PDB file of C-alpha atoms in Angstrom:
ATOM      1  CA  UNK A 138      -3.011-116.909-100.086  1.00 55.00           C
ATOM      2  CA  UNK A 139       0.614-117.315-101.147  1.00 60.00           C
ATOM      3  CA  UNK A 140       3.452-117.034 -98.386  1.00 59.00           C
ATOM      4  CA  UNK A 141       5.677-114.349 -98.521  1.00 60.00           C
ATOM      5  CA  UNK A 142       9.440-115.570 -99.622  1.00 64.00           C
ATOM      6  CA  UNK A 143      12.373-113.988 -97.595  1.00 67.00           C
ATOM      7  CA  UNK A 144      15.548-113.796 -98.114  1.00 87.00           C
ATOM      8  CA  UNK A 145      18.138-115.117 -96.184  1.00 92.00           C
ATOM      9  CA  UNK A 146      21.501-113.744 -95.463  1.00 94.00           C
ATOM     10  CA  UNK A 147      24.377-114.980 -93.555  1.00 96.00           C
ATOM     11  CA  UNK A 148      25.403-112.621 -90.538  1.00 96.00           C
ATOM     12  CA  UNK A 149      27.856-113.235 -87.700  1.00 95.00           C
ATOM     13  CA  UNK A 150      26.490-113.373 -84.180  1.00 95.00           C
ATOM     14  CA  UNK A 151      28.879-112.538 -81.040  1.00 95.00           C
ATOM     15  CA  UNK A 152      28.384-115.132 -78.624  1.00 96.00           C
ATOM     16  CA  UNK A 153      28.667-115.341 -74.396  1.00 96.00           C
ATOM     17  CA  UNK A 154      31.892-116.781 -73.859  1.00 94.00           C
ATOM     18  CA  UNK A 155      32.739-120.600 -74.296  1.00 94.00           C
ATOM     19  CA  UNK A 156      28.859-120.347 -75.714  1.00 96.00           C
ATOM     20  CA  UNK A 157      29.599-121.411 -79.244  1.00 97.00           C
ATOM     21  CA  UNK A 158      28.717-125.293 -79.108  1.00 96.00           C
ATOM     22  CA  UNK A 159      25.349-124.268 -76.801  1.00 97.00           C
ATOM     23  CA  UNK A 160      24.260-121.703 -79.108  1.00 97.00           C
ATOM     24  CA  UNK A 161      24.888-123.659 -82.385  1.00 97.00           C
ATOM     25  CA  UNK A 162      22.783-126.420 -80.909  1.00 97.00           C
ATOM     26  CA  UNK A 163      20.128-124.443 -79.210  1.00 95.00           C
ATOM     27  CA  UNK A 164      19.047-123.133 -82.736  1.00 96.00           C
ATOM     28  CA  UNK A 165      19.690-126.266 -84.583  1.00 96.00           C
ATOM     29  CA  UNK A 166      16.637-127.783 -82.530  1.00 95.00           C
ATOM     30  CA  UNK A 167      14.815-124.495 -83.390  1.00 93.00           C
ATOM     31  CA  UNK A 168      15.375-125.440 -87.553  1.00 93.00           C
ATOM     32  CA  UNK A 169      17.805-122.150 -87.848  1.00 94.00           C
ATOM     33  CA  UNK A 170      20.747-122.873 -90.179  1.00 95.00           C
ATOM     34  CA  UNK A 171      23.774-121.886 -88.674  1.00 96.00           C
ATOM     35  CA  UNK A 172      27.126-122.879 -89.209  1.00 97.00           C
ATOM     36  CA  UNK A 173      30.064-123.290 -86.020  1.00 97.00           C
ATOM     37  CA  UNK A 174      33.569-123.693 -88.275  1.00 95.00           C
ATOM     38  CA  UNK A 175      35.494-126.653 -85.888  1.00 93.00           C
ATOM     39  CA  UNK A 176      39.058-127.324 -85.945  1.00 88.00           C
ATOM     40  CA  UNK A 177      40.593-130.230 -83.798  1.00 86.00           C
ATOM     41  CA  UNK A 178      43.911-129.797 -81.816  1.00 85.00           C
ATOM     42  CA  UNK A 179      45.695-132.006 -80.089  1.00 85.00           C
ATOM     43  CA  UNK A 180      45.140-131.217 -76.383  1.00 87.00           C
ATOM     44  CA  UNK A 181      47.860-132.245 -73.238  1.00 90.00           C
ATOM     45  CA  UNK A 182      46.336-132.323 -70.215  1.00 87.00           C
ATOM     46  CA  UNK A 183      48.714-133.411 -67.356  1.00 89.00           C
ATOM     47  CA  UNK A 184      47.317-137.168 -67.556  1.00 91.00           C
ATOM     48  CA  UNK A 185      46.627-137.817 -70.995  1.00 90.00           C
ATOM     49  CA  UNK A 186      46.379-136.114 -73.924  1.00 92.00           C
ATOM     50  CA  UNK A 187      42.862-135.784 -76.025  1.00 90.00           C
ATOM     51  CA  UNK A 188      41.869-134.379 -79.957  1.00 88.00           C
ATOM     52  CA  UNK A 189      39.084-131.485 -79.341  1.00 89.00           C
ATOM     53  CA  UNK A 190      36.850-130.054 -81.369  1.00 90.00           C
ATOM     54  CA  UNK A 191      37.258-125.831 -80.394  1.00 92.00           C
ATOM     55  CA  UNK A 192      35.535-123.366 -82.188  1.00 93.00           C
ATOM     56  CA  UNK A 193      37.738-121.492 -85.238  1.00 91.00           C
ATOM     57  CA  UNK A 194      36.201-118.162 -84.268  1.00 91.00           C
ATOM     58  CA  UNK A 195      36.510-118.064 -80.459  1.00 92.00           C
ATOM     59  CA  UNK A 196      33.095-116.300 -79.637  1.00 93.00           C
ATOM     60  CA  UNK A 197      31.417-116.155 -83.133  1.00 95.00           C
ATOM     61  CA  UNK A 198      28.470-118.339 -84.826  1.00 96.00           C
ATOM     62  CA  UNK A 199      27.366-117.358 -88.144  1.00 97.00           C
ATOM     63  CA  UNK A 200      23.514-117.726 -88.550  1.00 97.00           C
ATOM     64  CA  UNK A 201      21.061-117.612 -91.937  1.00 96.00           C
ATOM     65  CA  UNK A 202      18.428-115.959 -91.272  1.00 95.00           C
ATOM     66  CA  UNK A 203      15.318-113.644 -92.672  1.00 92.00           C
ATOM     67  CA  UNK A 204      13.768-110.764 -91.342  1.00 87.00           C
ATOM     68  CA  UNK A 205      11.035-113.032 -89.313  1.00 86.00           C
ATOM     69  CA  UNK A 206      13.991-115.101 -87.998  1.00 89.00           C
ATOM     70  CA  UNK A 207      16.682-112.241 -86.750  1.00 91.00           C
ATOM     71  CA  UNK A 208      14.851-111.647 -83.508  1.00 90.00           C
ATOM     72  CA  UNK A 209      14.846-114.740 -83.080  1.00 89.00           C
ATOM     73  CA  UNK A 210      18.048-115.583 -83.015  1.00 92.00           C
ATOM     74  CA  UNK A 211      19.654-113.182 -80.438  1.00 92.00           C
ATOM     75  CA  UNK A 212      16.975-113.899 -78.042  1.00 92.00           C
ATOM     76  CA  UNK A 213      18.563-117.288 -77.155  1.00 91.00           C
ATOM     77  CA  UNK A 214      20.544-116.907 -73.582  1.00 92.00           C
ATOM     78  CA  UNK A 215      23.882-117.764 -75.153  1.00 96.00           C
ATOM     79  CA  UNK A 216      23.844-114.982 -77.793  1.00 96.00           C
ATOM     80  CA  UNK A 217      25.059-111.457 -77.131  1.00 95.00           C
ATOM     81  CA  UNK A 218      24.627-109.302 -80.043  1.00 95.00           C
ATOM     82  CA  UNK A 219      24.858-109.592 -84.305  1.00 95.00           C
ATOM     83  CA  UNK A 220      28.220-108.037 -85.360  1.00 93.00           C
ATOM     84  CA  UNK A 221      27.547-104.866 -86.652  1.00 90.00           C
ATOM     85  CA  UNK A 222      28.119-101.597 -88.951  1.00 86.00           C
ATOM     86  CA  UNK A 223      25.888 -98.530 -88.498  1.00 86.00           C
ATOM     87  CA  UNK A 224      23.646-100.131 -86.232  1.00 86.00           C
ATOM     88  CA  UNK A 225      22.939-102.714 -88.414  1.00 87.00           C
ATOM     89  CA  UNK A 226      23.836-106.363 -88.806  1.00 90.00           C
ATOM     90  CA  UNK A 227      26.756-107.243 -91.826  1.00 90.00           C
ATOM     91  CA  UNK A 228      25.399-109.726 -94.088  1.00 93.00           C
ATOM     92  CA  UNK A 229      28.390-112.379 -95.177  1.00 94.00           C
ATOM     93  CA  UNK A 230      28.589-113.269 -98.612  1.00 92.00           C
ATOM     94  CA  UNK A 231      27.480-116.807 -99.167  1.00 92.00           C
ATOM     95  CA  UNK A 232      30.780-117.722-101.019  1.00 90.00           C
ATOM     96  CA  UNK A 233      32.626-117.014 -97.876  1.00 91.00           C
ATOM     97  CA  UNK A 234      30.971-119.186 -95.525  1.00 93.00           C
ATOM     98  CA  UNK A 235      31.271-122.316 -98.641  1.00 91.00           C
ATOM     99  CA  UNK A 236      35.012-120.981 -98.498  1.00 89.00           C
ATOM    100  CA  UNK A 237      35.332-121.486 -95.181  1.00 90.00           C
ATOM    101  CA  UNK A 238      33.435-124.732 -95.025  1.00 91.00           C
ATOM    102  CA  UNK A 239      35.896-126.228 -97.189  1.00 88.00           C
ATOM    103  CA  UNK A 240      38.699-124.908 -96.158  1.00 85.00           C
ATOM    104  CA  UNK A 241      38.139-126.750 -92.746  1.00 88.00           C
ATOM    105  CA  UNK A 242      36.891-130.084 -94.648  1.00 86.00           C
ATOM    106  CA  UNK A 243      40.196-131.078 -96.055  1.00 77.00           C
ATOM    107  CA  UNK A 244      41.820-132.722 -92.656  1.00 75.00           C
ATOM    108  CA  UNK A 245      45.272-132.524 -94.223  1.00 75.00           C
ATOM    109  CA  UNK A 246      45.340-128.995 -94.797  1.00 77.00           C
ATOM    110  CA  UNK A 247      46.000-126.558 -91.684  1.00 79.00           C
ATOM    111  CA  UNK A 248      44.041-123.061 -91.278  1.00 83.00           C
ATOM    112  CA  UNK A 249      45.243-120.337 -89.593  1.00 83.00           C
ATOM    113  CA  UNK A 250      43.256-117.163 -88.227  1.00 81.00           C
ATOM    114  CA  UNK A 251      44.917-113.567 -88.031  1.00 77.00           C
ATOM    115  CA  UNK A 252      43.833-110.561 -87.087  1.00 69.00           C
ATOM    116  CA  UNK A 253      46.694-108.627 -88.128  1.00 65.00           C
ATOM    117  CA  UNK A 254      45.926-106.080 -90.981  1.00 63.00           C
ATOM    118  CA  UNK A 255      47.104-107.854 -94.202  1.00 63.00           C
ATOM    119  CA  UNK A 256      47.221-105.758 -96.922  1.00 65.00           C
ATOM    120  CA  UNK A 257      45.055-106.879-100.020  1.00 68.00           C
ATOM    121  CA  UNK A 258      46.632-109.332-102.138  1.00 74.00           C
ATOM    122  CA  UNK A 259      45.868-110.259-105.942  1.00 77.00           C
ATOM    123  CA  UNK A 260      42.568-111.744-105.861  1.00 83.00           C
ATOM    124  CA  UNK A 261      42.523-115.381-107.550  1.00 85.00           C
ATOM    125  CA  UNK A 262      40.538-118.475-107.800  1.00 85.00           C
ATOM    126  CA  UNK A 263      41.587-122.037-106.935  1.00 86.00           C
ATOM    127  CA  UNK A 264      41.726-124.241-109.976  1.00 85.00           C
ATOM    128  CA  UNK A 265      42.723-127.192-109.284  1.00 82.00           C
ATOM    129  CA  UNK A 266      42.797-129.669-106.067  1.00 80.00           C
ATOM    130  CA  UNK A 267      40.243-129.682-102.896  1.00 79.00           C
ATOM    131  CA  UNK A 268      39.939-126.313-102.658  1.00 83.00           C
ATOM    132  CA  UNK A 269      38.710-125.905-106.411  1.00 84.00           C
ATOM    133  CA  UNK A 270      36.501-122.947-106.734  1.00 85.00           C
ATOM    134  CA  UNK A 271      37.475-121.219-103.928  1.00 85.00           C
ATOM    135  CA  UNK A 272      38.293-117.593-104.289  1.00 85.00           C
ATOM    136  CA  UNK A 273      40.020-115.378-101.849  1.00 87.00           C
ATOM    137  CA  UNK A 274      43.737-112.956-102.036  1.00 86.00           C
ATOM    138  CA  UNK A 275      46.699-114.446-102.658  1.00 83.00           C
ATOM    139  CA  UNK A 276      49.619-113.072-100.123  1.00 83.00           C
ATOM    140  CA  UNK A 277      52.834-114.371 -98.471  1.00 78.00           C
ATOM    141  CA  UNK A 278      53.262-114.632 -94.773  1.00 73.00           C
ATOM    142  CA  UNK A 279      55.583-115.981 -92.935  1.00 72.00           C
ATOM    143  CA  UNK A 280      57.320-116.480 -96.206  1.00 76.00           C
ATOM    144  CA  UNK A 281      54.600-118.952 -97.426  1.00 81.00           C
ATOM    145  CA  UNK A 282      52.113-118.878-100.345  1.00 82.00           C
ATOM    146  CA  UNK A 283      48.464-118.330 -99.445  1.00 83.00           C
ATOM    147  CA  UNK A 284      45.194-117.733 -99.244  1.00 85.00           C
ATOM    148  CA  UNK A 285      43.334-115.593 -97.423  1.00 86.00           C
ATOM    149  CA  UNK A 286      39.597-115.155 -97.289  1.00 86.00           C
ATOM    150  CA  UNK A 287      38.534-111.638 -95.275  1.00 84.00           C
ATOM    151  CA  UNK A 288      35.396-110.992 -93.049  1.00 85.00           C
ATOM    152  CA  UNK A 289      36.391-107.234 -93.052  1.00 79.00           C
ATOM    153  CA  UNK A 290      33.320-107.031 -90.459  1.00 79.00           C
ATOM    154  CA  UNK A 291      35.068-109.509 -88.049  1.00 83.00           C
ATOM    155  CA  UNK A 292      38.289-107.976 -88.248  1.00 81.00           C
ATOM    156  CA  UNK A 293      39.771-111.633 -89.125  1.00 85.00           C
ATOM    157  CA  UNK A 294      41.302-113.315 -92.365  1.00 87.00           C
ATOM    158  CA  UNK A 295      41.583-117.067 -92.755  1.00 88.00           C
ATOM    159  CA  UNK A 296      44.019-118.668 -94.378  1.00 85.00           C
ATOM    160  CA  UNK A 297      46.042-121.657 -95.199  1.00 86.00           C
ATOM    161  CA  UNK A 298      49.123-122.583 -97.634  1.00 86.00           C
ATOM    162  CA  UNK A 299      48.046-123.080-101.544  1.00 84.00           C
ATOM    163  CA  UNK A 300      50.242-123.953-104.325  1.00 83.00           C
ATOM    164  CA  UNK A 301      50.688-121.442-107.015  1.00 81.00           C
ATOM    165  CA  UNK A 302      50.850-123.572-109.746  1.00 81.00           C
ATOM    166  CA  UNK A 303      46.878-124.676-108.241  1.00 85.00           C
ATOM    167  CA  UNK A 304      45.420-121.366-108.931  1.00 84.00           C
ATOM    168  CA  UNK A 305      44.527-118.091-111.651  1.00 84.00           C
ATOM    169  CA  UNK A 306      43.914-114.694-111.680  1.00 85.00           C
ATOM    170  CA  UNK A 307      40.626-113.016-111.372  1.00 82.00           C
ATOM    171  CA  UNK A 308      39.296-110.043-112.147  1.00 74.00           C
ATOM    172  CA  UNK A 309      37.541-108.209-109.385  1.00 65.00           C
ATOM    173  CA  UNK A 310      33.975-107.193-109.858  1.00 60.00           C
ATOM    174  CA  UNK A 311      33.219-103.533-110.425  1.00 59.00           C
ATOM    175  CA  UNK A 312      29.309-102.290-109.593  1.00 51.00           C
TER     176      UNK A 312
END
């Protein structure tokens, strides 16, 4: 008999507070891929001063999972619910997450979260440099040049400065 092959989506899972690092290794050692996006920052405590690694997403994991695995997943004790629409958990488009991942592997570069509502920019591709491939909305803020990936269903955009000369113009894809 042939096993059944099921696909796997990406979906963001809300986590217990300060829980991020517990949860992300807690189903590691269970063979569930999930990714925790780390940023370091310089920290000052009042007798020395220390580079942390702190969650990008303060209270979010994102998780691949199938059907069989879902369950799973948000029976751990650190996880408090999948982030949701209608009752049912928002798949992330794969392209996102790789967006993410490499916006946070080039140390130079710095990545910013907001939650305010940004309006929708041009939508482009990087080109050129280590963010080739890449595609997200192309906007100004704080009188800057960049680019912005969405998770509409977390209610957050990330984004960091781009060059315009490293980048073209897509055209969005109608269904």
């Amino acid at each position: 008999m042939q096993a059944i092959k099921r696909p796997y989506f990406w979906h963001a899972i809300y986590t217990r507070s300060r829980a991020e690092k517990r949860l992300h290794q807690e189903l590691c050692s269970k063979d569930i891929e999930c990714y925790l996006p780390l940023q370091k920052e310089l920290r000052q405590w009042s007798d020395r001063t220390k580079w942390v690694e702190e969650p990008l997403l303060r209270s979010y994991l994102f998780v691949k999972v199938s059907e069989r695995e879902y369950y799973n997943v948000i029976n751990s004790v650190f996880a408090v619910r999948y982030v949701t629409f209608g009752g049912k958990a928002v798949p992330i488009p794969e392209q996102q997450i790789e967006a993410l991942r490499l916006f946070l592997e080039d140390k130079n570069r710095k990545v910013d979260l907001c939650s305010d509502h940004l309006e929708k920019g041009e939508l482009v591709e990087v080109v050129a440099g280590p963010l080739k491939g890449i595609q997200g909305e192309i906007t100004q803020i704080k009188g800057k040049n960049r680019i912005v990936i969405r998770f509409d269903s977390l209610g957050t955009c990330v984004y960091t400065d781009i060059s315009l000369d490293t980048i073209k113009q897509v055209q969005p894809v109608t269904h």
